Structures are given as structure tokens and as C-alpha cells.
PDB file of C-alpha atoms in Angstrom:
ATOM      1  CA  MET H   1     -56.361 160.259 134.102  1.00  0.00           C
ATOM      2  CA  SER H   2     -56.682 157.903 131.311  1.00  0.00           C
ATOM      3  CA  VAL H   3     -53.873 156.910 128.723  1.00  0.00           C
ATOM      4  CA  SER H   4     -55.708 158.691 125.789  1.00  0.00           C
ATOM      5  CA  ALA H   5     -55.976 161.774 128.079  1.00  0.00           C
ATOM      6  CA  LEU H   6     -52.443 161.966 128.591  1.00  0.00           C
ATOM      7  CA  ARG H   7     -51.530 161.556 125.016  1.00  0.00           C
ATOM      8  CA  ARG H   8     -54.089 164.337 123.978  1.00  0.00           C
ATOM      9  CA  ARG H   9     -52.279 166.510 126.733  1.00  0.00           C
ATOM     10  CA  SER H  10     -48.780 165.626 125.671  1.00  0.00           C
ATOM     11  CA  ARG H  11     -49.445 166.613 122.090  1.00  0.00           C
ATOM     12  CA  ARG H  12     -50.675 169.958 123.265  1.00  0.00           C
ATOM     13  CA  LEU H  13     -47.611 170.588 125.370  1.00  0.00           C
ATOM     14  CA  LEU H  14     -45.166 169.236 122.748  1.00  0.00           C
ATOM     15  CA  PRO H  15     -45.104 172.005 120.481  1.00  0.00           C
ATOM     16  CA  ALA H  16     -44.714 174.630 123.238  1.00  0.00           C
ATOM     17  CA  THR H  17     -42.004 172.839 124.829  1.00  0.00           C
ATOM     18  CA  VAL H  18     -40.079 172.476 121.519  1.00  0.00           C
ATOM     19  CA  VAL H  19     -40.477 176.298 120.809  1.00  0.00           C
ATOM     20  CA  VAL H  20     -39.123 176.844 124.407  1.00  0.00           C
ATOM     21  CA  GLY H  21     -36.338 174.749 124.231  1.00  0.00           C
ATOM     22  CA  LEU H  22     -35.037 176.097 121.014  1.00  0.00           C
ATOM     23  CA  ALA H  23     -35.685 179.668 122.169  1.00  0.00           C
ATOM     24  CA  PHE H  24     -33.039 179.127 124.790  1.00  0.00           C
ATOM     25  CA  GLN H  25     -30.450 177.440 122.695  1.00  0.00           C
ATOM     26  CA  ALA H  26     -27.453 179.492 122.069  1.00  0.00           C
ATOM     27  CA  PRO H  27     -26.107 179.576 118.430  1.00  0.00           C
ATOM     28  CA  PRO H  28     -22.986 177.325 117.831  1.00  0.00           C
ATOM     29  CA  VAL H  29     -19.938 179.499 118.040  1.00  0.00           C
ATOM     30  CA  ASP H  30     -17.464 179.251 114.923  1.00  0.00           C
ATOM     31  CA  TYR H  31     -13.834 179.303 116.008  1.00  0.00           C
ATOM     32  CA  HIS H  32     -10.918 179.894 113.855  1.00  0.00           C
ATOM     33  CA  THR H  33      -7.338 179.053 114.981  1.00  0.00           C
ATOM     34  CA  TYR H  34      -4.339 181.207 115.323  1.00  0.00           C
ATOM     35  CA  ARG H  35      -1.080 179.703 115.018  1.00  0.00           C
ATOM     36  CA  ASN H  36       2.110 181.492 115.887  1.00  0.00           C
ATOM     37  CA  ALA H  37       4.953 180.722 113.581  1.00  0.00           C
ATOM     38  CA  ARG H  38       7.702 182.087 116.039  1.00  0.00           C
ATOM     39  CA  PHE H  39       7.033 180.293 119.374  1.00  0.00           C
ATOM     40  CA  GLY H  40       4.695 177.454 117.852  1.00  0.00           C
ATOM     41  CA  TYR H  41       1.569 178.066 120.181  1.00  0.00           C
ATOM     42  CA  SER H  42      -2.063 178.131 118.733  1.00  0.00           C
ATOM     43  CA  ILE H  43      -5.398 179.262 120.068  1.00  0.00           C
ATOM     44  CA  PRO H  44      -8.958 179.123 118.909  1.00  0.00           C
ATOM     45  CA  TYR H  45     -10.836 182.281 118.698  1.00  0.00           C
ATOM     46  CA  PRO H  46     -14.488 182.898 118.038  1.00  0.00           C
ATOM     47  CA  ALA H  47     -14.752 184.571 114.688  1.00  0.00           C
ATOM     48  CA  ALA H  48     -18.086 186.284 115.051  1.00  0.00           C
ATOM     49  CA  LEU H  49     -16.904 188.079 118.498  1.00  0.00           C
ATOM     50  CA  VAL H  50     -13.296 189.245 117.789  1.00  0.00           C
ATOM     51  CA  ARG H  51     -11.426 190.184 114.749  1.00  0.00           C
ATOM     52  CA  PRO H  52      -7.390 189.515 114.340  1.00  0.00           C
ATOM     53  CA  GLN H  53      -5.256 192.702 114.438  1.00  0.00           C
ATOM     54  CA  PRO H  54      -2.108 192.547 112.618  1.00  0.00           C
ATOM     55  CA  GLU H  55       0.486 190.410 114.193  1.00  0.00           C
ATOM     56  CA  ALA H  56       3.284 192.211 116.270  1.00  0.00           C
ATOM     57  CA  PRO H  57       6.128 193.393 114.238  1.00  0.00           C
ATOM     58  CA  ASN H  58       8.611 190.914 116.283  1.00  0.00           C
ATOM     59  CA  GLY H  59       6.250 187.850 115.491  1.00  0.00           C
ATOM     60  CA  ASP H  60       5.468 187.010 119.361  1.00  0.00           C
ATOM     61  CA  GLY H  61       1.547 187.429 119.177  1.00  0.00           C
ATOM     62  CA  ARG H  62      -1.572 189.079 118.112  1.00  0.00           C
ATOM     63  CA  ARG H  63      -4.500 190.944 119.559  1.00  0.00           C
ATOM     64  CA  PHE H  64      -8.126 190.053 118.760  1.00  0.00           C
ATOM     65  CA  VAL H  65     -10.746 193.003 119.264  1.00  0.00           C
ATOM     66  CA  SER H  66     -14.525 193.032 119.216  1.00  0.00           C
ATOM     67  CA  ALA H  67     -16.330 195.530 116.863  1.00  0.00           C
ATOM     68  CA  ASP H  68     -17.150 197.781 119.688  1.00  0.00           C
ATOM     69  CA  GLY H  69     -13.414 197.518 121.139  1.00  0.00           C
ATOM     70  CA  ALA H  70     -14.668 196.427 124.631  1.00  0.00           C
ATOM     71  CA  THR H  71     -13.614 192.724 124.364  1.00  0.00           C
ATOM     72  CA  THR H  72      -9.947 191.762 123.846  1.00  0.00           C
ATOM     73  CA  LEU H  73      -8.272 188.475 123.375  1.00  0.00           C
ATOM     74  CA  THR H  74      -4.466 189.079 123.786  1.00  0.00           C
ATOM     75  CA  VAL H  75      -1.906 186.035 122.758  1.00  0.00           C
ATOM     76  CA  TYR H  76       1.877 186.041 122.755  1.00  0.00           C
ATOM     77  CA  GLY H  77       5.080 184.090 123.509  1.00  0.00           C
ATOM     78  CA  SER H  78       7.942 185.142 125.235  1.00  0.00           C
ATOM     79  CA  HIS H  79      11.571 183.655 126.121  1.00  0.00           C
ATOM     80  CA  ASN H  80      11.951 182.944 129.958  1.00  0.00           C
ATOM     81  CA  ALA H  81      15.320 184.963 129.724  1.00  0.00           C
ATOM     82  CA  LEU H  82      15.162 185.618 133.551  1.00  0.00           C
ATOM     83  CA  ASP H  83      14.427 181.822 134.339  1.00  0.00           C
ATOM     84  CA  HIS H  84      11.285 182.559 136.166  1.00  0.00           C
ATOM     85  CA  THR H  85       9.117 179.692 137.457  1.00  0.00           C
ATOM     86  CA  ALA H  86       5.423 179.788 136.853  1.00  0.00           C
ATOM     87  CA  HIS H  87       5.184 180.898 140.347  1.00  0.00           C
ATOM     88  CA  GLN H  88       7.245 183.922 140.088  1.00  0.00           C
ATOM     89  CA  GLN H  89       5.724 184.921 136.631  1.00  0.00           C
ATOM     90  CA  LEU H  90       2.483 184.642 138.260  1.00  0.00           C
ATOM     91  CA  THR H  91       3.485 186.956 141.101  1.00  0.00           C
ATOM     92  CA  MET H  92       4.852 189.610 138.860  1.00  0.00           C
ATOM     93  CA  SER H  93       1.720 189.449 136.447  1.00  0.00           C
ATOM     94  CA  ARG H  94      -0.545 189.700 139.550  1.00  0.00           C
ATOM     95  CA  GLN H  95       1.433 192.676 140.894  1.00  0.00           C
ATOM     96  CA  SER H  96       1.175 194.166 137.259  1.00  0.00           C
ATOM     97  CA  TRP H  97      -2.792 193.977 137.437  1.00  0.00           C
ATOM     98  CA  GLN H  98      -3.104 195.292 140.827  1.00  0.00           C
ATOM     99  CA  GLU H  99      -1.041 198.499 140.028  1.00  0.00           C
ATOM    100  CA  LYS H 100      -3.441 198.855 137.311  1.00  0.00           C
ATOM    101  CA  GLY H 101      -6.282 198.833 139.929  1.00  0.00           C
ATOM    102  CA  ALA H 102      -7.410 195.305 139.430  1.00  0.00           C
ATOM    103  CA  THR H 103      -8.872 193.021 142.156  1.00  0.00           C
ATOM    104  CA  VAL H 104      -7.461 189.581 141.605  1.00  0.00           C
ATOM    105  CA  THR H 105     -10.167 186.675 142.652  1.00  0.00           C
ATOM    106  CA  LEU H 106      -8.138 183.746 141.265  1.00  0.00           C
ATOM    107  CA  ALA H 107      -4.530 183.122 141.113  1.00  0.00           C
ATOM    108  CA  LYS H 108      -3.111 179.586 140.945  1.00  0.00           C
ATOM    109  CA  VAL H 109      -0.001 177.825 139.985  1.00  0.00           C
ATOM    110  CA  LEU H 110      -0.831 174.992 137.545  1.00  0.00           C
ATOM    111  CA  PRO H 111       1.780 172.208 136.588  1.00  0.00           C
ATOM    112  CA  GLY H 112       3.732 173.946 133.956  1.00  0.00           C
ATOM    113  CA  GLY H 113       1.900 177.361 134.257  1.00  0.00           C
ATOM    114  CA  TYR H 114      -0.743 179.451 135.951  1.00  0.00           C
ATOM    115  CA  VAL H 115      -3.893 181.088 135.851  1.00  0.00           C
ATOM    116  CA  LEU H 116      -5.014 184.457 136.932  1.00  0.00           C
ATOM    117  CA  SER H 117      -8.377 186.188 136.872  1.00  0.00           C
ATOM    118  CA  GLY H 118     -10.268 189.183 138.402  1.00  0.00           C
ATOM    119  CA  THR H 119     -11.919 192.415 137.676  1.00  0.00           C
ATOM    120  CA  LEU H 120     -10.541 195.766 136.556  1.00  0.00           C
ATOM    121  CA  HIS H 121     -13.103 198.491 136.817  1.00  0.00           C
ATOM    122  CA  THR H 122     -15.910 197.166 135.106  1.00  0.00           C
ATOM    123  CA  SER H 123     -14.152 194.668 133.132  1.00  0.00           C
ATOM    124  CA  ILE H 124     -13.168 190.934 133.667  1.00  0.00           C
ATOM    125  CA  PHE H 125      -9.831 189.503 133.002  1.00  0.00           C
ATOM    126  CA  TYR H 126      -8.647 185.916 132.494  1.00  0.00           C
ATOM    127  CA  GLU H 127      -4.812 185.316 132.011  1.00  0.00           C
ATOM    128  CA  LYS H 128      -3.457 181.819 131.621  1.00  0.00           C
ATOM    129  CA  ALA H 129       0.316 181.010 130.666  1.00  0.00           C
ATOM    130  CA  SER H 130       2.352 177.836 130.286  1.00  0.00           C
ATOM    131  CA  LEU H 131       5.947 177.530 130.562  1.00  0.00           C
ATOM    132  CA  GLN H 132       7.477 174.716 128.081  1.00  0.00           C
ATOM    133  CA  ASN H 133      11.031 174.555 127.026  1.00  0.00           C
ATOM    134  CA  GLY H 134      12.174 177.813 128.281  1.00  0.00           C
ATOM    135  CA  VAL H 135       9.236 179.875 126.850  1.00  0.00           C
ATOM    136  CA  PHE H 136       5.997 181.421 127.976  1.00  0.00           C
ATOM    137  CA  SER H 137       2.979 181.152 126.013  1.00  0.00           C
ATOM    138  CA  THR H 138       0.295 183.528 127.377  1.00  0.00           C
ATOM    139  CA  PHE H 139      -3.259 184.430 126.482  1.00  0.00           C
ATOM    140  CA  ILE H 140      -5.340 187.326 128.251  1.00  0.00           C
ATOM    141  CA  TRP H 141      -9.228 187.814 127.805  1.00  0.00           C
ATOM    142  CA  GLN H 142     -10.645 190.962 128.962  1.00  0.00           C
ATOM    143  CA  TYR H 143     -14.341 191.716 128.652  1.00  0.00           C
ATOM    144  CA  PRO H 144     -17.102 193.780 130.090  1.00  0.00           C
ATOM    145  CA  ALA H 145     -18.583 192.116 133.356  1.00  0.00           C
ATOM    146  CA  ALA H 146     -22.127 192.592 131.867  1.00  0.00           C
ATOM    147  CA  GLN H 147     -20.786 189.969 129.191  1.00  0.00           C
ATOM    148  CA  LYS H 148     -19.939 187.266 131.635  1.00  0.00           C
ATOM    149  CA  PRO H 149     -22.963 185.278 131.010  1.00  0.00           C
ATOM    150  CA  ARG H 150     -22.160 185.188 127.226  1.00  0.00           C
ATOM    151  CA  LEU H 151     -18.441 184.819 127.295  1.00  0.00           C
ATOM    152  CA  ASP H 152     -17.795 182.174 130.198  1.00  0.00           C
ATOM    153  CA  ALA H 153     -18.178 179.172 127.435  1.00  0.00           C
ATOM    154  CA  VAL H 154     -15.970 181.262 125.265  1.00  0.00           C
ATOM    155  CA  VAL H 155     -13.288 181.618 127.745  1.00  0.00           C
ATOM    156  CA  SER H 156     -13.516 178.084 129.242  1.00  0.00           C
ATOM    157  CA  TYR H 157     -13.132 176.721 125.673  1.00  0.00           C
ATOM    158  CA  THR H 158     -10.130 178.766 124.613  1.00  0.00           C
ATOM    159  CA  ALA H 159      -8.470 177.807 127.997  1.00  0.00           C
ATOM    160  CA  ARG H 160      -8.886 174.170 127.503  1.00  0.00           C
ATOM    161  CA  THR H 161      -7.985 174.243 123.627  1.00  0.00           C
ATOM    162  CA  PHE H 162      -4.830 176.406 124.062  1.00  0.00           C
ATOM    163  CA  ARG H 163      -1.741 174.825 122.875  1.00  0.00           C
ATOM    164  CA  PRO H 164       1.580 176.147 124.320  1.00  0.00           C
ATOM    165  CA  GLY H 165       4.471 176.530 122.098  1.00  0.00           C
ATOM    166  CA  ARG H 166       7.670 174.620 121.850  1.00  0.00           C
TER     167      ARG H 166
END
């Protein structure tokens, strides 16, 4: 094929390629940040997906709920009054999820915290906690399994950018 024939062909293909590329781009997600005054942690949340509910009366945290109520982000701080290790706290949290009927697919102790994930009926949950200076800072995403492709990037982003408290 000649160079001029390739150029003509590429000009014909270019607009279709651009349109297809644009059709599959996800819109950018606008994040706001919740900062907790009592425990000092902060977490970004997707403003178009979940709406903040009133802060807990004791100031330990807040829930964020989607318009349909199916997706929640819960974030809270708690004093480590029983002096648990991250492993002990993970074990307790895992047991609590399993008592509700959850199947745990990931349970891992991290330096200074843990992650826990799995399914509960038709929902996915992802919990991450950090232990610093006697305080557990924790967040939990729970959402319909059908939303996994849409929410994987959101959950990953909040997990990477979550800032534990004091």
C-alpha cells in the first residue's frame, strides 16, 4: 500500500477512533474531603455518589449514603481502650462480618493496620483500619456487587488517600 493510500485510510479511521475512545472514557470523579475534628482523620468521598449524613453525636465519624441507599461509606475513629493489636482488631471485625453471614475473601494485617473484604448477600464490603497513637481510624465501603466495575477505582482511591488520625 502506498504512503498516500495509508494517509487517506488513516484520515477515514481517525474520527471513528476518537469517537470510540471518548465513548469509553469515564467522567472524572469530583471528590470532597471529610475531616474529623475529634480523631483527626480525613477521607475523600465522591460527591456525586454519596451524600454526607449528620456526624455522630459523639463526633467519632459519619456515614455517606447514595441516593438509592444501596451504597454506603462509613468512617469513624475509636480509642483503643482494650489495647488491641491490628491483628486482634482484624480478628474481631472478621468474626462480626461472618456472624452477619458474610464470606470474607481478604483479611490482611498491614503495618499499622489491616484490610478486610468480602461479600455479604449481594453486596461487597471493604474495610480498612489504621492504628496510630492509641486510635483506630476505620472506613467501610459497602455496595451492590453489580456496582463493582464502577466502584473499584473509587474504593481504591479512598483506600490510598485515607489519612488516619493522630
